[in-house]
Amino acid sequence: MPVDLGKEMAAQLGVGVEYVVHQNSGQITDAASKGTWDVTWLPKDPERESKMMFGPIYEVADATYIVKAGSNVTNFASLDQPGIKVAAVNATTTMRGAVAHLKNAEVTGYQTYDEIFGLLRSGEIDAFALSRDQLNKMAQKIPGTKVLDETFKKTVTAVAVPLGHNRALTFVTKFMNEATINGTLRKAYDNNGLKDSPIRTE
């Protein structure tokens, strides 16, 4: 979705767009003070607000867990047990939420979604913490896995700029507010496999 929004934003400004690749949102956060990016879209939390400035929320997602094929885990209570291995993408809002939520299970951070996907498929981990929409898609690719019904965190995703970039924040705020109204955001949702998902901004 950020690719579509970034392209439209650059078009409004009449400039080219360059996409800077990072393995996860934690790395994007760490790069906020390095001048490698001008605008990003990522989950918002208090820790990140000390490193960047956020504009409007454009997506709200429910975070939960998917459990491996053959698992006896059916809910959060049976997941949060000693010896249970839960994976999350390292240094992300979802990982911090999982660490706070689970008191007994072991939460380990990995650098990429793809790495965790492989571990879940091979049965080397018991569960993966992520947004429900993404986990539902994953469940279709790994037979026997189950997405738990409960939600442990609501993750809000917003546009952001580095600290001190006040004029940029004013522009991206205006852009996102207009995008919600004029169909740009709806188109970005649709282009990223979310045609059946309502736009959630709060």
CSV table of C-alpha atoms in Angstrom, one decimal:
chain,number,residue,atom,x,y,z
A,1,MET,CA,0.0,0.0,0.0
A,2,PRO,CA,2.8,2.5,0.7
A,3,VAL,CA,4.1,2.0,-2.8
A,4,ASP,CA,0.8,3.2,-4.3
A,5,LEU,CA,0.5,6.1,-1.8
A,6,GLY,CA,4.1,7.2,-2.3
A,7,LYS,CA,3.6,7.2,-6.1
A,8,GLU,CA,0.5,9.4,-5.9
A,9,MET,CA,2.2,11.7,-3.4
A,10,ALA,CA,5.2,12.2,-5.6
A,11,ALA,CA,2.9,12.9,-8.6
A,12,GLN,CA,1.1,15.6,-6.6
A,13,LEU,CA,4.5,17.2,-5.8
A,14,GLY,CA,5.7,16.8,-9.4
A,15,VAL,CA,8.8,14.9,-8.4
A,16,GLY,CA,10.2,11.4,-8.9
A,17,VAL,CA,9.8,8.8,-6.3
A,18,GLU,CA,12.5,6.5,-4.9
A,19,TYR,CA,11.6,3.5,-2.7
A,20,VAL,CA,14.1,2.7,0.0
A,21,VAL,CA,13.9,-0.9,1.0
A,22,HIS,CA,14.1,-2.1,4.7
A,23,GLN,CA,13.5,-5.6,6.0
A,24,ASN,CA,11.0,-4.5,8.6
A,25,SER,CA,9.4,-1.5,10.2
A,26,GLY,CA,11.9,-1.6,13.1
A,27,GLN,CA,14.7,-0.8,10.6
A,28,ILE,CA,12.7,2.0,9.1
A,29,THR,CA,12.3,3.5,12.6
A,30,ASP,CA,16.1,3.2,13.2
A,31,ALA,CA,16.8,5.0,9.9
A,32,ALA,CA,14.5,8.0,10.8
A,33,SER,CA,17.4,10.2,11.9
A,34,LYS,CA,19.7,9.1,9.1
A,35,GLY,CA,18.1,11.0,6.2
A,36,THR,CA,17.5,8.0,4.1
A,37,TRP,CA,13.8,8.5,3.7
A,38,ASP,CA,11.4,11.5,3.6
A,39,VAL,CA,8.0,9.8,4.3
A,40,THR,CA,6.9,6.4,5.4
A,41,TRP,CA,3.8,4.5,6.4
A,42,LEU,CA,4.1,2.2,9.4
A,43,PRO,CA,2.5,1.1,12.7
A,44,LYS,CA,2.3,3.9,15.3
A,45,ASP,CA,3.3,3.4,18.9
A,46,PRO,CA,4.7,5.6,21.8
A,47,GLU,CA,8.3,4.3,21.2
A,48,ARG,CA,8.3,5.4,17.6
A,49,GLU,CA,6.7,8.8,18.4
A,50,SER,CA,10.1,9.7,20.0
A,51,LYS,CA,11.8,9.2,16.7
A,52,MET,CA,9.3,10.5,14.1
A,53,MET,CA,6.2,12.5,13.7
A,54,PHE,CA,2.9,10.8,12.7
A,55,GLY,CA,0.1,12.1,10.5
A,56,PRO,CA,-3.4,10.5,10.0
A,57,ILE,CA,-4.1,6.9,10.6
A,58,TYR,CA,-5.1,5.0,7.5
A,59,GLU,CA,-5.4,1.4,8.7
A,60,VAL,CA,-6.4,-0.3,11.9
A,61,ALA,CA,-5.5,-4.0,12.2
A,62,ASP,CA,-6.3,-6.7,14.8
A,63,ALA,CA,-3.2,-8.5,15.9
A,64,THR,CA,-3.5,-12.2,16.8
A,65,TYR,CA,-1.6,-15.5,16.4
A,66,ILE,CA,-1.5,-18.3,13.9
A,67,VAL,CA,-0.5,-21.7,15.3
A,68,LYS,CA,1.3,-24.5,13.4
A,69,ALA,CA,-0.4,-27.4,11.8
A,70,GLY,CA,-1.2,-30.2,14.3
A,71,SER,CA,-1.1,-27.8,17.3
A,72,ASN,CA,-3.4,-28.4,20.3
A,73,VAL,CA,-3.5,-24.6,20.9
A,74,THR,CA,-7.0,-23.2,20.5
A,75,ASN,CA,-6.9,-19.9,22.4
A,76,PHE,CA,-4.7,-17.4,24.1
A,77,ALA,CA,-4.8,-19.4,27.4
A,78,SER,CA,-3.5,-22.6,25.8
A,79,LEU,CA,-0.9,-20.6,23.8
A,80,ASP,CA,0.6,-18.8,26.8
A,81,GLN,CA,2.4,-21.8,28.3
A,82,PRO,CA,6.0,-22.5,29.1
A,83,GLY,CA,7.9,-24.1,26.2
A,84,ILE,CA,5.6,-22.5,23.5
A,85,LYS,CA,7.7,-20.7,20.9
A,86,VAL,CA,6.1,-17.6,19.4
A,87,ALA,CA,7.7,-15.7,16.5
A,88,ALA,CA,7.3,-12.0,15.5
A,89,VAL,CA,9.0,-9.7,13.2
A,90,ASN,CA,11.8,-8.1,15.2
A,91,ALA,CA,11.5,-4.6,16.7
A,92,THR,CA,7.9,-4.1,15.5
A,93,THR,CA,4.8,-2.8,17.3
A,94,THR,CA,3.3,-6.3,17.0
A,95,MET,CA,6.3,-7.9,18.6
A,96,ARG,CA,6.3,-5.4,21.5
A,97,GLY,CA,2.6,-6.2,21.9
A,98,ALA,CA,3.1,-9.9,21.9
A,99,VAL,CA,5.9,-9.6,24.5
A,100,ALA,CA,3.6,-7.6,26.8
A,101,HIS,CA,0.7,-10.0,26.2
A,102,LEU,CA,2.4,-13.4,26.8
A,103,LYS,CA,3.7,-14.0,30.3
A,104,ASN,CA,4.9,-17.6,29.9
A,105,ALA,CA,5.4,-18.4,26.2
A,106,GLU,CA,8.7,-17.4,24.6
A,107,VAL,CA,8.6,-14.6,22.0
A,108,THR,CA,11.5,-14.4,19.6
A,109,GLY,CA,12.1,-11.7,17.0
A,110,TYR,CA,13.2,-12.5,13.4
A,111,GLN,CA,14.2,-10.1,10.7
A,112,THR,CA,11.6,-11.0,8.0
A,113,TYR,CA,8.1,-12.3,7.4
A,114,ASP,CA,9.5,-14.9,4.9
A,115,GLU,CA,11.9,-16.3,7.5
A,116,ILE,CA,9.1,-16.9,10.0
A,117,PHE,CA,6.8,-18.3,7.3
A,118,GLY,CA,9.4,-21.0,6.7
A,119,LEU,CA,9.7,-21.8,10.4
A,120,LEU,CA,6.0,-22.1,10.8
A,121,ARG,CA,5.6,-24.3,7.8
A,122,SER,CA,8.4,-26.6,9.0
A,123,GLY,CA,6.9,-26.7,12.5
A,124,GLU,CA,10.0,-25.2,14.2
A,125,ILE,CA,7.9,-22.6,15.9
A,126,ASP,CA,4.5,-22.9,17.5
A,127,ALA,CA,2.9,-19.6,16.6
A,128,PHE,CA,3.4,-16.3,14.7
A,129,ALA,CA,2.1,-13.0,15.9
A,130,LEU,CA,0.9,-10.6,13.1
A,131,SER,CA,-2.2,-8.9,11.9
A,132,ARG,CA,-5.3,-11.0,11.3
A,133,ASP,CA,-5.6,-10.1,7.6
A,134,GLN,CA,-2.0,-11.2,6.9
A,135,LEU,CA,-2.4,-14.4,9.0
A,136,ASN,CA,-5.6,-15.4,7.2
A,137,LYS,CA,-3.7,-15.3,3.9
A,138,MET,CA,-0.9,-17.3,5.4
A,139,ALA,CA,-3.3,-19.9,6.7
A,140,GLN,CA,-4.4,-20.5,3.1
A,141,LYS,CA,-0.8,-21.3,2.1
A,142,ILE,CA,0.1,-23.6,5.0
A,143,PRO,CA,-2.6,-26.3,5.4
A,144,GLY,CA,-3.5,-27.3,8.9
A,145,THR,CA,-2.6,-24.0,10.5
A,146,LYS,CA,-5.2,-22.0,12.5
A,147,VAL,CA,-5.6,-18.3,13.2
A,148,LEU,CA,-6.9,-17.8,16.7
A,149,ASP,CA,-10.2,-16.0,17.2
A,150,GLU,CA,-9.0,-13.6,19.9
A,151,THR,CA,-7.3,-10.3,19.4
A,152,PHE,CA,-4.4,-9.1,21.7
A,153,LYS,CA,-3.7,-5.7,20.2
A,154,LYS,CA,-5.2,-3.2,17.7
A,155,THR,CA,-2.4,-1.9,15.5
A,156,VAL,CA,-2.8,1.5,14.0
A,157,THR,CA,-0.8,2.4,10.9
A,158,ALA,CA,-0.2,6.0,9.9
A,159,VAL,CA,1.9,8.2,7.6
A,160,ALA,CA,5.1,9.5,9.3
A,161,VAL,CA,8.0,11.9,8.6
A,162,PRO,CA,11.3,12.3,10.5
A,163,LEU,CA,11.3,14.5,13.6
A,164,GLY,CA,11.6,18.2,12.8
A,165,HIS,CA,10.1,18.0,9.3
A,166,ASN,CA,7.1,20.1,10.1
A,167,ARG,CA,6.3,21.3,6.6
A,168,ALA,CA,6.5,17.7,5.4
A,169,LEU,CA,4.1,16.7,8.1
A,170,THR,CA,1.6,19.4,7.1
A,171,PHE,CA,1.7,18.2,3.5
A,172,VAL,CA,1.4,14.5,4.2
A,173,THR,CA,-1.5,15.2,6.7
A,174,LYS,CA,-3.4,17.1,4.0
A,175,PHE,CA,-2.6,14.4,1.4
A,176,MET,CA,-3.8,11.5,3.6
A,177,ASN,CA,-7.0,13.4,4.6
A,178,GLU,CA,-7.8,14.0,0.9
A,179,ALA,CA,-6.8,10.5,-0.1
A,180,THR,CA,-9.4,9.1,2.3
A,181,ILE,CA,-12.1,11.2,0.7
A,182,ASN,CA,-11.2,11.1,-3.0
A,183,GLY,CA,-10.8,7.4,-3.5
A,184,THR,CA,-7.0,7.3,-3.5
A,185,LEU,CA,-6.8,5.3,-0.3
A,186,ARG,CA,-9.6,2.9,-1.4
A,187,LYS,CA,-7.7,2.2,-4.6
A,188,ALA,CA,-4.5,1.5,-2.6
A,189,TYR,CA,-6.4,-1.0,-0.4
A,190,ASP,CA,-7.8,-2.7,-3.5
A,191,ASN,CA,-4.5,-2.9,-5.3
A,192,ASN,CA,-3.0,-4.7,-2.2
A,193,GLY,CA,-5.5,-7.5,-1.9
A,194,LEU,CA,-7.9,-5.7,0.5
A,195,LYS,CA,-10.9,-5.2,-1.8
A,196,ASP,CA,-13.1,-6.8,0.8
A,197,SER,CA,-11.7,-4.8,3.7
A,198,PRO,CA,-13.3,-1.6,4.9
A,199,ILE,CA,-11.1,1.4,5.4
A,200,ARG,CA,-10.5,1.7,9.1
A,201,THR,CA,-9.0,5.0,10.3
A,202,GLU,CA,-9.9,4.7,14.0
